[in-house]
PDB file of C-alpha atoms in Angstrom:
ATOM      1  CA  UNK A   1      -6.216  40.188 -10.056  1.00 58.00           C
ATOM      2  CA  UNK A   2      -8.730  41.827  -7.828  1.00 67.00           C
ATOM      3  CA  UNK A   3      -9.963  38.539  -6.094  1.00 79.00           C
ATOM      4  CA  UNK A   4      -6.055  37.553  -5.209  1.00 88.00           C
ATOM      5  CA  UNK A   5      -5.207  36.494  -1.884  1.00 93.00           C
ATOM      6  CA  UNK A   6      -1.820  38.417  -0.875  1.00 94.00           C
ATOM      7  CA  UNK A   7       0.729  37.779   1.668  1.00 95.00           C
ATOM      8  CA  UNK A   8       0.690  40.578   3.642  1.00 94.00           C
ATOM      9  CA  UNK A   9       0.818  41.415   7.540  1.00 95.00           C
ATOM     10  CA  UNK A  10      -2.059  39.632   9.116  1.00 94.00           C
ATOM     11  CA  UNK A  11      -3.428  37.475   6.704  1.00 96.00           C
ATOM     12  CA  UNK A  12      -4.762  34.385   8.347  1.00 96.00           C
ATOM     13  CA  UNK A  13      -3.093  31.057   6.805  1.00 96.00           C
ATOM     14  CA  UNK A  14      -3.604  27.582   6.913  1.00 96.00           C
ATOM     15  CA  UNK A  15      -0.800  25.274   7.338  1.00 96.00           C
ATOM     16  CA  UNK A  16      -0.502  22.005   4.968  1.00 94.00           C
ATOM     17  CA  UNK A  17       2.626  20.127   5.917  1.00 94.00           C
ATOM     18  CA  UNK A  18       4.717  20.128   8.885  1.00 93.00           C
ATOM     19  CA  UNK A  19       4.242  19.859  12.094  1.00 95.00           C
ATOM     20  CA  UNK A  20       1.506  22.181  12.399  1.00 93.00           C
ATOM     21  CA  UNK A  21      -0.190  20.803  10.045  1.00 94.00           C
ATOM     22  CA  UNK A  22      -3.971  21.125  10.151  1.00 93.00           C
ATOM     23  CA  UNK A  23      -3.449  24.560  11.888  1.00 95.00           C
ATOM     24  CA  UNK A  24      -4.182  28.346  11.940  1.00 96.00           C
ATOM     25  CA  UNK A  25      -1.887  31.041  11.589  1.00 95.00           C
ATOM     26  CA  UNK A  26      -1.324  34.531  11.224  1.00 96.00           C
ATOM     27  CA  UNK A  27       1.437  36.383   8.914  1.00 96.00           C
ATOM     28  CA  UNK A  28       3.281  38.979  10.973  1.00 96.00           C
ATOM     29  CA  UNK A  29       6.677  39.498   9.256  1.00 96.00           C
ATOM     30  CA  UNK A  30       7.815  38.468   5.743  1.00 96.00           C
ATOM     31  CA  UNK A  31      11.993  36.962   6.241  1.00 95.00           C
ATOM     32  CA  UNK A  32      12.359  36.818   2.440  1.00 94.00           C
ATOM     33  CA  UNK A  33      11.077  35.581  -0.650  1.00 95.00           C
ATOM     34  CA  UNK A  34      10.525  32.123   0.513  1.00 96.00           C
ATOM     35  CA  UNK A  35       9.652  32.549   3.986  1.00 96.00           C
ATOM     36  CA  UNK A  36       7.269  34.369   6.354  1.00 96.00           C
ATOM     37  CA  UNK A  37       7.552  34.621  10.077  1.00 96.00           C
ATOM     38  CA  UNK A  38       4.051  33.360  11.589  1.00 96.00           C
ATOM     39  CA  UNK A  39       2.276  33.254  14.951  1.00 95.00           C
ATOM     40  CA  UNK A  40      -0.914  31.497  16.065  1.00 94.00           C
ATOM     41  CA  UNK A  41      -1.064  31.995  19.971  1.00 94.00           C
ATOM     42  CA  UNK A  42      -4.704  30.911  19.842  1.00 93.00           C
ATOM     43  CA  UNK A  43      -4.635  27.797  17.683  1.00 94.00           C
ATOM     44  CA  UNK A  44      -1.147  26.595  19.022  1.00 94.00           C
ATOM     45  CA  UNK A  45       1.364  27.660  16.559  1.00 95.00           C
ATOM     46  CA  UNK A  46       4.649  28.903  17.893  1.00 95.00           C
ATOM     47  CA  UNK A  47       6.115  32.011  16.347  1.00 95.00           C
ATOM     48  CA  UNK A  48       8.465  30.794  14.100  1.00 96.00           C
ATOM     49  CA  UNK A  49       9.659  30.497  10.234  1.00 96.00           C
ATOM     50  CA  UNK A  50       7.471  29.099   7.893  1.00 95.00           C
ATOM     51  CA  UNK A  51       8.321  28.426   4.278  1.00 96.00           C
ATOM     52  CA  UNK A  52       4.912  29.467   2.186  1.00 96.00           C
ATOM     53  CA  UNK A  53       5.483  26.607   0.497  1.00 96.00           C
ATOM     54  CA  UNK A  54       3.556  24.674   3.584  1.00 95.00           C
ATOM     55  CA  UNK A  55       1.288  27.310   3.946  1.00 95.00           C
ATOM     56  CA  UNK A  56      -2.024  28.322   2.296  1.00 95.00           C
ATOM     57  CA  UNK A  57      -3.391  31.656   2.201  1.00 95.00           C
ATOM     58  CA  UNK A  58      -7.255  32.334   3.446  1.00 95.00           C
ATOM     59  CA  UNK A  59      -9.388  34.710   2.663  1.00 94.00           C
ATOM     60  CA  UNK A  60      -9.143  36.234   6.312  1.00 95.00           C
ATOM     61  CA  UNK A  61      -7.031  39.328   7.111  1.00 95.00           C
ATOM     62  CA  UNK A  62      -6.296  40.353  10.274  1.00 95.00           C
ATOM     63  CA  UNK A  63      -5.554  44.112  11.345  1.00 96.00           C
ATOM     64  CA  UNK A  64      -2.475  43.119  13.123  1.00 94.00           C
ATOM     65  CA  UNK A  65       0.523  45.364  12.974  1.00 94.00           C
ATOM     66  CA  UNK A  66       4.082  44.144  12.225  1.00 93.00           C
ATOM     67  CA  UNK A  67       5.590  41.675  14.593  1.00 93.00           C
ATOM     68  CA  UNK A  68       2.854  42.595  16.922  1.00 94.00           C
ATOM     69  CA  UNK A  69       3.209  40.838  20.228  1.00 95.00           C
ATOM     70  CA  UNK A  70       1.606  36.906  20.598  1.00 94.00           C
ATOM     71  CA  UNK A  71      -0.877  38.541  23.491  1.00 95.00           C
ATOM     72  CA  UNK A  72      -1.758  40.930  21.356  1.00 95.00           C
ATOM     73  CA  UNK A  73      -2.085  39.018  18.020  1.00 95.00           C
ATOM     74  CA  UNK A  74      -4.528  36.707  20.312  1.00 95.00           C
ATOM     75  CA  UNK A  75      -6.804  39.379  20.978  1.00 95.00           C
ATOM     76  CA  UNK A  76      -7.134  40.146  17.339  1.00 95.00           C
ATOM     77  CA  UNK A  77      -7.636  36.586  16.417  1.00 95.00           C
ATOM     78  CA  UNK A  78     -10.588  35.628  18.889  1.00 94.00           C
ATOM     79  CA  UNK A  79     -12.223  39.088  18.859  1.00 95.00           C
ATOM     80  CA  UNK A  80     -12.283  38.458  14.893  1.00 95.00           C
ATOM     81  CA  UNK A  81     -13.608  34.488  15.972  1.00 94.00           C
ATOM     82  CA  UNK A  82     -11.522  33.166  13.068  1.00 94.00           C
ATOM     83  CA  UNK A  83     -12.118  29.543  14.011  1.00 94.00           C
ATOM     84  CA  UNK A  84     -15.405  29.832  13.681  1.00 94.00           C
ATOM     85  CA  UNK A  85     -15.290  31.941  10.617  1.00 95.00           C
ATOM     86  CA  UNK A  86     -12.845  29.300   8.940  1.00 95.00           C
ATOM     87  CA  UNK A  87     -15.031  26.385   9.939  1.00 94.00           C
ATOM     88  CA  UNK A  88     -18.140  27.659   8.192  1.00 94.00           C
ATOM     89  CA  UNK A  89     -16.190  28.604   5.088  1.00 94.00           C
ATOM     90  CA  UNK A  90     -15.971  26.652   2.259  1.00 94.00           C
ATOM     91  CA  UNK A  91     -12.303  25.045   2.823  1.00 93.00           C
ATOM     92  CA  UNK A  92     -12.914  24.897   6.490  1.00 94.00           C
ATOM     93  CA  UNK A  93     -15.558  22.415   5.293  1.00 95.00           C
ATOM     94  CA  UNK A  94     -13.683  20.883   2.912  1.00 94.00           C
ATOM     95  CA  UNK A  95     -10.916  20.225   4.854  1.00 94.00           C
ATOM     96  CA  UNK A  96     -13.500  18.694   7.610  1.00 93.00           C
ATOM     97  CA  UNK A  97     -15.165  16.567   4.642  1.00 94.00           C
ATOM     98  CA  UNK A  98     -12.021  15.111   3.937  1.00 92.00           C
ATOM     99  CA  UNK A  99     -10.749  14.326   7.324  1.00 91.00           C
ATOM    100  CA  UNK A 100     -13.950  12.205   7.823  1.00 92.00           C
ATOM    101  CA  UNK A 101     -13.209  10.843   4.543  1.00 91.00           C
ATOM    102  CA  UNK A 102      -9.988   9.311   5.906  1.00 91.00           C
ATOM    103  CA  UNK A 103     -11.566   8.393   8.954  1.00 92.00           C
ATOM    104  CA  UNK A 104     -14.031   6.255   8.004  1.00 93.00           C
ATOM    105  CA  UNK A 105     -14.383   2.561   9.330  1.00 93.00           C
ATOM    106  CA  UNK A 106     -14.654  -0.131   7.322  1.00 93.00           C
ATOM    107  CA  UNK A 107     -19.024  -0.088   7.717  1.00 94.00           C
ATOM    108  CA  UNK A 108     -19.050   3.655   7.341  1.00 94.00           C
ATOM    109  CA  UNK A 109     -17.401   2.625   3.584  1.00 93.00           C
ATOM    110  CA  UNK A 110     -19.559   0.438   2.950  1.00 94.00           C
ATOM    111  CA  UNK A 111     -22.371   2.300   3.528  1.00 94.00           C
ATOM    112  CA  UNK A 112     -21.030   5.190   1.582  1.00 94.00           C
ATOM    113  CA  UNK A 113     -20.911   2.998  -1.064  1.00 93.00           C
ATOM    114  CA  UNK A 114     -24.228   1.887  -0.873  1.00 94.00           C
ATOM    115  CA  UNK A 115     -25.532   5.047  -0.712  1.00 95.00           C
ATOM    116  CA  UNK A 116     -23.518   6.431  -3.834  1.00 94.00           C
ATOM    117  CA  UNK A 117     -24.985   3.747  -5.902  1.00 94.00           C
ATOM    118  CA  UNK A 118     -28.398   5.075  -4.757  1.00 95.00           C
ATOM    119  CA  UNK A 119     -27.862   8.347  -5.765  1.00 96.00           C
ATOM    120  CA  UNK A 120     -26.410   7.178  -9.276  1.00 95.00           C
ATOM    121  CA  UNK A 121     -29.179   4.851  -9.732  1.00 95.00           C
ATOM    122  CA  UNK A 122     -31.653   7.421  -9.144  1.00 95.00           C
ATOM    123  CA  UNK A 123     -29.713  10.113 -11.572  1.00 94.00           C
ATOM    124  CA  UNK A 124     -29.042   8.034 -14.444  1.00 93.00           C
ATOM    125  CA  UNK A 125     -33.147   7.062 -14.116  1.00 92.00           C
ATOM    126  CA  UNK A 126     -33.503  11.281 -14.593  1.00 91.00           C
ATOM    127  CA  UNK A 127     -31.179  11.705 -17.483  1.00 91.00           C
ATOM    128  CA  UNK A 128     -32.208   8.719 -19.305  1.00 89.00           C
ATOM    129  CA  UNK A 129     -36.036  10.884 -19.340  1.00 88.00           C
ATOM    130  CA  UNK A 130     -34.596  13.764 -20.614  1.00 88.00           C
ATOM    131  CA  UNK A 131     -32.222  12.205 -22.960  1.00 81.00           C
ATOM    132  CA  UNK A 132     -31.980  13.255 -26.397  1.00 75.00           C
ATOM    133  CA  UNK A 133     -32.638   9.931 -28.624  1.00 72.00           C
ATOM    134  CA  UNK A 134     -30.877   9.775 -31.780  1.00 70.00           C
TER     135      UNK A 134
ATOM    136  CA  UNK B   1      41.090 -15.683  35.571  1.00 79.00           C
ATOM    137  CA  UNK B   2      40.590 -18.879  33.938  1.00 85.00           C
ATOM    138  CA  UNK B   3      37.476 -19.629  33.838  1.00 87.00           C
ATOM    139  CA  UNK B   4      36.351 -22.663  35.947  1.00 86.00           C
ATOM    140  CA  UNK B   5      35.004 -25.984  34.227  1.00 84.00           C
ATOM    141  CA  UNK B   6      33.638 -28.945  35.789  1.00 83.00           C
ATOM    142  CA  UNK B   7      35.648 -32.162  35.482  1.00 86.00           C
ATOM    143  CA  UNK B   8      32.310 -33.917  33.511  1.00 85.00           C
ATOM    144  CA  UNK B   9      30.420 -32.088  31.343  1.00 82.00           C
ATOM    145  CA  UNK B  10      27.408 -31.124  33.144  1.00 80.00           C
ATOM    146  CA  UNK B  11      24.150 -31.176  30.670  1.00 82.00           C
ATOM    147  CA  UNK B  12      22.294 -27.336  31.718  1.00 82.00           C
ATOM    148  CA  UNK B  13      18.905 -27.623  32.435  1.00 82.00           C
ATOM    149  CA  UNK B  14      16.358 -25.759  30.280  1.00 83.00           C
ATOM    150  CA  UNK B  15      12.986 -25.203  32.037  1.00 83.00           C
ATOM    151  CA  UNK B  16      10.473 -26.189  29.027  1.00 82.00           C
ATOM    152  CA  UNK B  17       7.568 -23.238  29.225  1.00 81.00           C
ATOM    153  CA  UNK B  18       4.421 -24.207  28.091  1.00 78.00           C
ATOM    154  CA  UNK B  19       3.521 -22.168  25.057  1.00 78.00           C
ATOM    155  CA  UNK B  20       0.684 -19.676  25.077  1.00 79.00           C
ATOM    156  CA  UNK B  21      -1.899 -19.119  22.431  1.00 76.00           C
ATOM    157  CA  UNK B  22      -1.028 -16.474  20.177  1.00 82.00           C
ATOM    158  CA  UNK B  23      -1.798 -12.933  21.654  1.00 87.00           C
ATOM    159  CA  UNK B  24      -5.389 -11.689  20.008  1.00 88.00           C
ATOM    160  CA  UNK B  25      -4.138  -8.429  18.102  1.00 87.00           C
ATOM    161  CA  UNK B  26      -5.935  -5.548  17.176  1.00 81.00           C
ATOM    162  CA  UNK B  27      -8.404  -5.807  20.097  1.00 83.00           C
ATOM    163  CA  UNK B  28     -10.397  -8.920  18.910  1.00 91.00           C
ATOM    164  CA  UNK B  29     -13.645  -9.827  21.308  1.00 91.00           C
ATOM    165  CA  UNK B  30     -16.486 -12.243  20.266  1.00 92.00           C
ATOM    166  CA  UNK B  31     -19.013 -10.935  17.349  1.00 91.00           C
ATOM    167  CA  UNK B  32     -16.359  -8.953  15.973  1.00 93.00           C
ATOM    168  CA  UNK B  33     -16.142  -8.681  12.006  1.00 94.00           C
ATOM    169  CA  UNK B  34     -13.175  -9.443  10.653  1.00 94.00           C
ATOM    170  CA  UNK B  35     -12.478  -9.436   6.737  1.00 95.00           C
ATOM    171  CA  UNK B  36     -10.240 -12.554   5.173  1.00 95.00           C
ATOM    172  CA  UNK B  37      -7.398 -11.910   3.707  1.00 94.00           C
ATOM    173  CA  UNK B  38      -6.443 -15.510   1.807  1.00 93.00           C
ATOM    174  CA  UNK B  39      -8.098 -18.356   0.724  1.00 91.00           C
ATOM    175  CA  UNK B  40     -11.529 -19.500  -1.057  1.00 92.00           C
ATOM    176  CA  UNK B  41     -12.978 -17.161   0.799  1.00 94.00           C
ATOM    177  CA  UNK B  42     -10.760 -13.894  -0.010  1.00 94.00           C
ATOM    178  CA  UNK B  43     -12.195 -10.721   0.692  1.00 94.00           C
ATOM    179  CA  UNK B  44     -15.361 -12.077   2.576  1.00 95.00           C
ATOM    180  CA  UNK B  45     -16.419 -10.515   5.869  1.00 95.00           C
ATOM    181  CA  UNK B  46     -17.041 -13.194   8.606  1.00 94.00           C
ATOM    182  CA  UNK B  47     -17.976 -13.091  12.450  1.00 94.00           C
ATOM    183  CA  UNK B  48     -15.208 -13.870  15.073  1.00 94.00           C
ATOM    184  CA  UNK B  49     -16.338 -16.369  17.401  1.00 93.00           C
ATOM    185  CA  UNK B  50     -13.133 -17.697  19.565  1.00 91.00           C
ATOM    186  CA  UNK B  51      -9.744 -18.200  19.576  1.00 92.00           C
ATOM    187  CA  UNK B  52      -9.042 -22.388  19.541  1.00 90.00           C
ATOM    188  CA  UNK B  53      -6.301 -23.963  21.680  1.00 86.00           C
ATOM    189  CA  UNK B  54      -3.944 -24.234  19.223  1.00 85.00           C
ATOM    190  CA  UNK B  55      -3.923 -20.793  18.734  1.00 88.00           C
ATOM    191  CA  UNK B  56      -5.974 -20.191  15.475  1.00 91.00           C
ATOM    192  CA  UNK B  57      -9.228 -18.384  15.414  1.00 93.00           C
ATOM    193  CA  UNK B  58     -12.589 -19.726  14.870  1.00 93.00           C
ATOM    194  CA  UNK B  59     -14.926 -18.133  12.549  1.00 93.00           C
ATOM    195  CA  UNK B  60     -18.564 -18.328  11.296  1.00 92.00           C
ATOM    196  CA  UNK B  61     -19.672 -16.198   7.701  1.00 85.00           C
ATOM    197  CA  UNK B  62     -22.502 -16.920   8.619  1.00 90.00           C
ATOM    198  CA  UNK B  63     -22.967 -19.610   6.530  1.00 92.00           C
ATOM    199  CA  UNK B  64     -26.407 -17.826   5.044  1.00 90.00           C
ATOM    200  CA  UNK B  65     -24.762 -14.978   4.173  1.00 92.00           C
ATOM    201  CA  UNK B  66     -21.781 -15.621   2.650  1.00 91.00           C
ATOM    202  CA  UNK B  67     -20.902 -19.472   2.319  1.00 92.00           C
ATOM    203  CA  UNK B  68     -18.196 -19.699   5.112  1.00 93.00           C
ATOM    204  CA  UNK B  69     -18.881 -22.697   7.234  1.00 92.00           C
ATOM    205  CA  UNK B  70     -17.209 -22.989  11.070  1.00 92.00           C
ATOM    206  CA  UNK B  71     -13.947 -22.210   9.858  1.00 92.00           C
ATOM    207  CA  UNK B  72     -10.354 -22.068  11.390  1.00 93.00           C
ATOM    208  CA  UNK B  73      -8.639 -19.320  10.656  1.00 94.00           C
ATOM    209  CA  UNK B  74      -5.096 -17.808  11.343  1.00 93.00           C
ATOM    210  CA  UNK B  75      -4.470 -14.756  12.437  1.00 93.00           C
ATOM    211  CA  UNK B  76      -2.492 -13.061  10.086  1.00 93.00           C
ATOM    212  CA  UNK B  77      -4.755 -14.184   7.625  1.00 95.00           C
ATOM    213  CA  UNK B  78      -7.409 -11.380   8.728  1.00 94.00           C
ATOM    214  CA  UNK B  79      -8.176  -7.709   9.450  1.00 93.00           C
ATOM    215  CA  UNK B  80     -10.085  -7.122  12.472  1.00 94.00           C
ATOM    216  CA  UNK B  81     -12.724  -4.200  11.493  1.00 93.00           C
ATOM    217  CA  UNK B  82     -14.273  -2.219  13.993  1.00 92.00           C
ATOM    218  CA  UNK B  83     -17.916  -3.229  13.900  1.00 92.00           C
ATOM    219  CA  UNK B  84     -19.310  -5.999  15.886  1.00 91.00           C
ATOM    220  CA  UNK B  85     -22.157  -8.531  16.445  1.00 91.00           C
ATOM    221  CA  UNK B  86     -24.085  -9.608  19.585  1.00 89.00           C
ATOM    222  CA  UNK B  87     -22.736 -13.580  19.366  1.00 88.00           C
ATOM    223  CA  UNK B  88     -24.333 -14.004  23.004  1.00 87.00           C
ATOM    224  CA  UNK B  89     -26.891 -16.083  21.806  1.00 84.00           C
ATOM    225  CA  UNK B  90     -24.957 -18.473  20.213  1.00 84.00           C
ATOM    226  CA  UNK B  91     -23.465 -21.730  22.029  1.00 85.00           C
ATOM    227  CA  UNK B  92     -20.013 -22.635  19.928  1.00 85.00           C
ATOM    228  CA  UNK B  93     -18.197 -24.002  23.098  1.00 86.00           C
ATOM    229  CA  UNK B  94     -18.537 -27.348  22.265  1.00 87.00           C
ATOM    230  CA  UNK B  95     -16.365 -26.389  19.275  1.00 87.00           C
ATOM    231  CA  UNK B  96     -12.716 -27.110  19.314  1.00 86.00           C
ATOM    232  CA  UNK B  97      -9.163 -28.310  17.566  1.00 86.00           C
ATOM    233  CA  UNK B  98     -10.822 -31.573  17.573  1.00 87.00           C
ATOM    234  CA  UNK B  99     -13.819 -30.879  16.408  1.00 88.00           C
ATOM    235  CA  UNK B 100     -11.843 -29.678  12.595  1.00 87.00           C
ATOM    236  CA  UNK B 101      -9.625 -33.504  12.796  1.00 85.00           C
ATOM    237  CA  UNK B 102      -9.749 -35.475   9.440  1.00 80.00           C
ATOM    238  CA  UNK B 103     -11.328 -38.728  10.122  1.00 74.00           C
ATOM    239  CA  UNK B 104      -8.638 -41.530   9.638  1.00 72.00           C
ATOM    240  CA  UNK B 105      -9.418 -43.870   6.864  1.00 68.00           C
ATOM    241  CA  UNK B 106      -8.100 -47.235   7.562  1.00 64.00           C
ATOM    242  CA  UNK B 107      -6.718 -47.582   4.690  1.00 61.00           C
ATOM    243  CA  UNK B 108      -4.996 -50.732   3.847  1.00 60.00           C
ATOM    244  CA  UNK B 109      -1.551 -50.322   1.821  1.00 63.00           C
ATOM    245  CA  UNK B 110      -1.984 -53.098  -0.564  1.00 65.00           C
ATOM    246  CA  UNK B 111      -1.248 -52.855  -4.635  1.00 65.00           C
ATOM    247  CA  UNK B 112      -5.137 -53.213  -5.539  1.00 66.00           C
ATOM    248  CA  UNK B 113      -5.985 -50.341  -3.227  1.00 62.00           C
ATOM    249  CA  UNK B 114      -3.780 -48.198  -4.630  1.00 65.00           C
ATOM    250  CA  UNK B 115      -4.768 -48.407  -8.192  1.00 68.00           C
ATOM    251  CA  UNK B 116      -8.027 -48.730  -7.811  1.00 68.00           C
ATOM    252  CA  UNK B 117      -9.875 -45.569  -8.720  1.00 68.00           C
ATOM    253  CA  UNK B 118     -10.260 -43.275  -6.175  1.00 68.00           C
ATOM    254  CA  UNK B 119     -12.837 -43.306  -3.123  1.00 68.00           C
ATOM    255  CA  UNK B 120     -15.373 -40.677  -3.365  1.00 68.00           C
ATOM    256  CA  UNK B 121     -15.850 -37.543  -1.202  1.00 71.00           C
ATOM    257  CA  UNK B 122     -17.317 -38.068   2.021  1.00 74.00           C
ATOM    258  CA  UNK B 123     -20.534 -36.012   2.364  1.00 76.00           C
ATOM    259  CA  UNK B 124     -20.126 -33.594   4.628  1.00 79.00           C
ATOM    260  CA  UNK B 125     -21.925 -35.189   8.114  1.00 83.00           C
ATOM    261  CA  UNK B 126     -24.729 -34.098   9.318  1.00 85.00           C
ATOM    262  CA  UNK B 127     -23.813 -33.571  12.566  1.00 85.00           C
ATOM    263  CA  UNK B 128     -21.683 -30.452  11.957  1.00 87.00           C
ATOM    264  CA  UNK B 129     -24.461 -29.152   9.374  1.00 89.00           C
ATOM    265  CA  UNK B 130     -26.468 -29.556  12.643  1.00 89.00           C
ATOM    266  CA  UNK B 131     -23.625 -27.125  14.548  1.00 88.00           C
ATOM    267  CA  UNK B 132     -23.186 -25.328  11.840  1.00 89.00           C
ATOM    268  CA  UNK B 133     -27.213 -24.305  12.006  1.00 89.00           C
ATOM    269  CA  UNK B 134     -27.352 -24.011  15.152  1.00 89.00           C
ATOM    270  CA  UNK B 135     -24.391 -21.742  15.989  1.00 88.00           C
ATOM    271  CA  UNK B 136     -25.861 -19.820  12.880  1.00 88.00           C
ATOM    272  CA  UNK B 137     -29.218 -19.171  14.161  1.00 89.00           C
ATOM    273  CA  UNK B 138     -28.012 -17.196  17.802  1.00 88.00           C
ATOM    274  CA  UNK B 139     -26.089 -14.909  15.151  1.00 88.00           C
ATOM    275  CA  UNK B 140     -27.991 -14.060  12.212  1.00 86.00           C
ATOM    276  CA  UNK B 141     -31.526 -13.993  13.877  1.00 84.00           C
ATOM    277  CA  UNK B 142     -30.276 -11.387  16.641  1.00 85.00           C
ATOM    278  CA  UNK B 143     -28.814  -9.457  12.984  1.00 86.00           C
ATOM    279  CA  UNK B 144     -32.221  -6.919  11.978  1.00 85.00           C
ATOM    280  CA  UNK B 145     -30.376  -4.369  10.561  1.00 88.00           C
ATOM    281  CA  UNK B 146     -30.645  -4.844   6.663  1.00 90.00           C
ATOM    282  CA  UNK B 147     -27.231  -2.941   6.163  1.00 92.00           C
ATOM    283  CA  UNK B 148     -25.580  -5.349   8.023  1.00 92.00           C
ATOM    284  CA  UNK B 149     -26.742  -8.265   6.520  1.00 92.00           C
ATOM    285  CA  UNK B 150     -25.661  -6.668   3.274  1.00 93.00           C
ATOM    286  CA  UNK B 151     -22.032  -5.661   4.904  1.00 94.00           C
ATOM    287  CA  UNK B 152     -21.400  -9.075   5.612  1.00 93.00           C
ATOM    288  CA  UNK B 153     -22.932 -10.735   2.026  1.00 93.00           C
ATOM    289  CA  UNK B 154     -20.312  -8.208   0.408  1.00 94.00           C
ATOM    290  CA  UNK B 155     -16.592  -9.186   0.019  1.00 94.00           C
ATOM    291  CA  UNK B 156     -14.470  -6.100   0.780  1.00 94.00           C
ATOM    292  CA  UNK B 157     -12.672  -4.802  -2.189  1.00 91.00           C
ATOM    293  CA  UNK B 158      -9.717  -2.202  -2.716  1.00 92.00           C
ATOM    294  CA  UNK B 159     -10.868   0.360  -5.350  1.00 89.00           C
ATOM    295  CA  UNK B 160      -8.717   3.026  -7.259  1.00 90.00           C
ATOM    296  CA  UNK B 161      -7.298   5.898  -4.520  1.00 87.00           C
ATOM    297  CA  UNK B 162      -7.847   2.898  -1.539  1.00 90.00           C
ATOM    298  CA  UNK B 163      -4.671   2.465   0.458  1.00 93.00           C
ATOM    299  CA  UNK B 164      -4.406  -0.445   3.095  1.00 90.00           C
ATOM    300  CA  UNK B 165      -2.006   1.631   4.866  1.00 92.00           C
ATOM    301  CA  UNK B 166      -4.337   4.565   5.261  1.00 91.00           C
ATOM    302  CA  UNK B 167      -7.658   3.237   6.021  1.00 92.00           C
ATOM    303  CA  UNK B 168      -9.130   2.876   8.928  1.00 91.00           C
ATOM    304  CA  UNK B 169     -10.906  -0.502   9.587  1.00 90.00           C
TER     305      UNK B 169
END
């Protein structure tokens, strides 16, 4: 309970689906049990609706008042540098891991491949010395 | 109105257009690899070299590499991939439709002939082994990197979570 993420005014979410997906945004009103009205002047998201269904909370809070004005929600967000914050945390990276993932050209797979039979080669060589025989 | 007919029946001209090779899709250039889709050689990753008059594309494994000869190939029969190969020094404009024609056996139709037991293969001539070396040598010497020798010995092969729709090539 104490390391919950809440929805609460100013928490910094990501969006999953949609059309802003991939992007940044900050709570600034809760509509009702199933949606949350959300601004991201700084990272391109229009204040709108947004069911939390496409959304995922961060770990980043914001002290942003209720349905504080875009302008001012701005300030908050790139005094607090949130995008750079986000990029350096774990699911920032995560996120970026995975979008390379899909991005990859045929030659970058193949190398990956290459390269993860390398590293298995080289581990199973390890645990087979420290194996327990029976 | 009524429309208006000619007493005879006049014959309307159609202007014959000559027809073009087939467009080269997914921005195809010399040296390019491209991965086959169908066939004996299913999966394998080969080197575009040109398209051919008639329209089909000609492609080299090379033949060290892989085991695909001077091949035609169609179109729709590949996926262009984004790497490519320095072809420069290679000289493959000799090669054409013609050069791929089945020699014509004259073959006489008489009763013996046809139950007599059946003609062997014709070894494969020398003179397109002698192409077939030659084309091969501008490629694969100009090739040093070892990876890319070993992309283009590997067939390409769809694993578990790999969708053709999603990846990029």
């Amino acid at each position: 309970m104490a390391h919950a993420r809440f929805v609460e005014i100013g928490r910094v979410a990501y969006v999953n689906f949609g059309p802003e997906k991939g992007k940044l945004c900050v709570i600034i009103d809760v509509v009702d049990s199933k949606r949350a009205l959300v601004d991201g002047p700084s990272t391109g998201v229009a204040r709108q609706q947004m069911p939390f269904s496409r959304i995922s909370l961060t770990e980043f809070v914001l002290p942003v008042k209720r349905n504080q004005k875009s302008a001012n929600v701005a300030k908050v967000f790139d005094s607090h540098e949130i995008v750079k914050k986000w990029n350096s945390s774990n699911a920032g990276k995560h996120i970026e891991h995975s979008l390379r993932r899909a991005n990859l050209t045929d030659f970058e797979r193949f190398k990956l491949m290459v390269a993860q039979k390398k590293k298995s080669l080289a581990l199973k060589k390890e645990l087979k010395k420290i194996a327990v025989k029976h | 109105m009524v429309k208006w007919y000619p007493t005879e029946d006049v014959q309307k001209v159609r202007v014959k257009r000559a027809n073009k090779p087939t467009r080269l899709r997914g921005g195809v250039s010399p040296g390019q690899v491209l991965i086959l889709l169908a066939g004996k050689h299913q999966g394998k990753r080969v080197i575009f070299l040109k398209q051919l008059e008639g329209g089909l594309l000609l492609v080299t494994g090379p033949y060290k590499f892989n085991g695909v000869p001077l091949k035609r190939v169609p179109q729709a029969y590949t996926v262009p991939t984004s790497t490519k190969v320095n072809v420069s020094g290679s000289d493959f404009s000799k090669i054409n439709d013609a050069y791929f024609a089945k020699e014509k056996e004259n073959a006489k139709k008489t009763e013996e002939a046809f139950f007599a037991p059946k003609k062997e293969k014709k070894p494969f001539s020398d003179a397109k082994k002698a192409m077939q070396k030659s084309v091969d040598a501008g490629i694969a010497g100009k090739i040093t990197d070892p990876t890319v020798k070993k992309y283009l010995k590997t067939k390409f092969r769809l694993r578990n979570g790999m969708f053709p729709h999603t990846l990029k090539f």
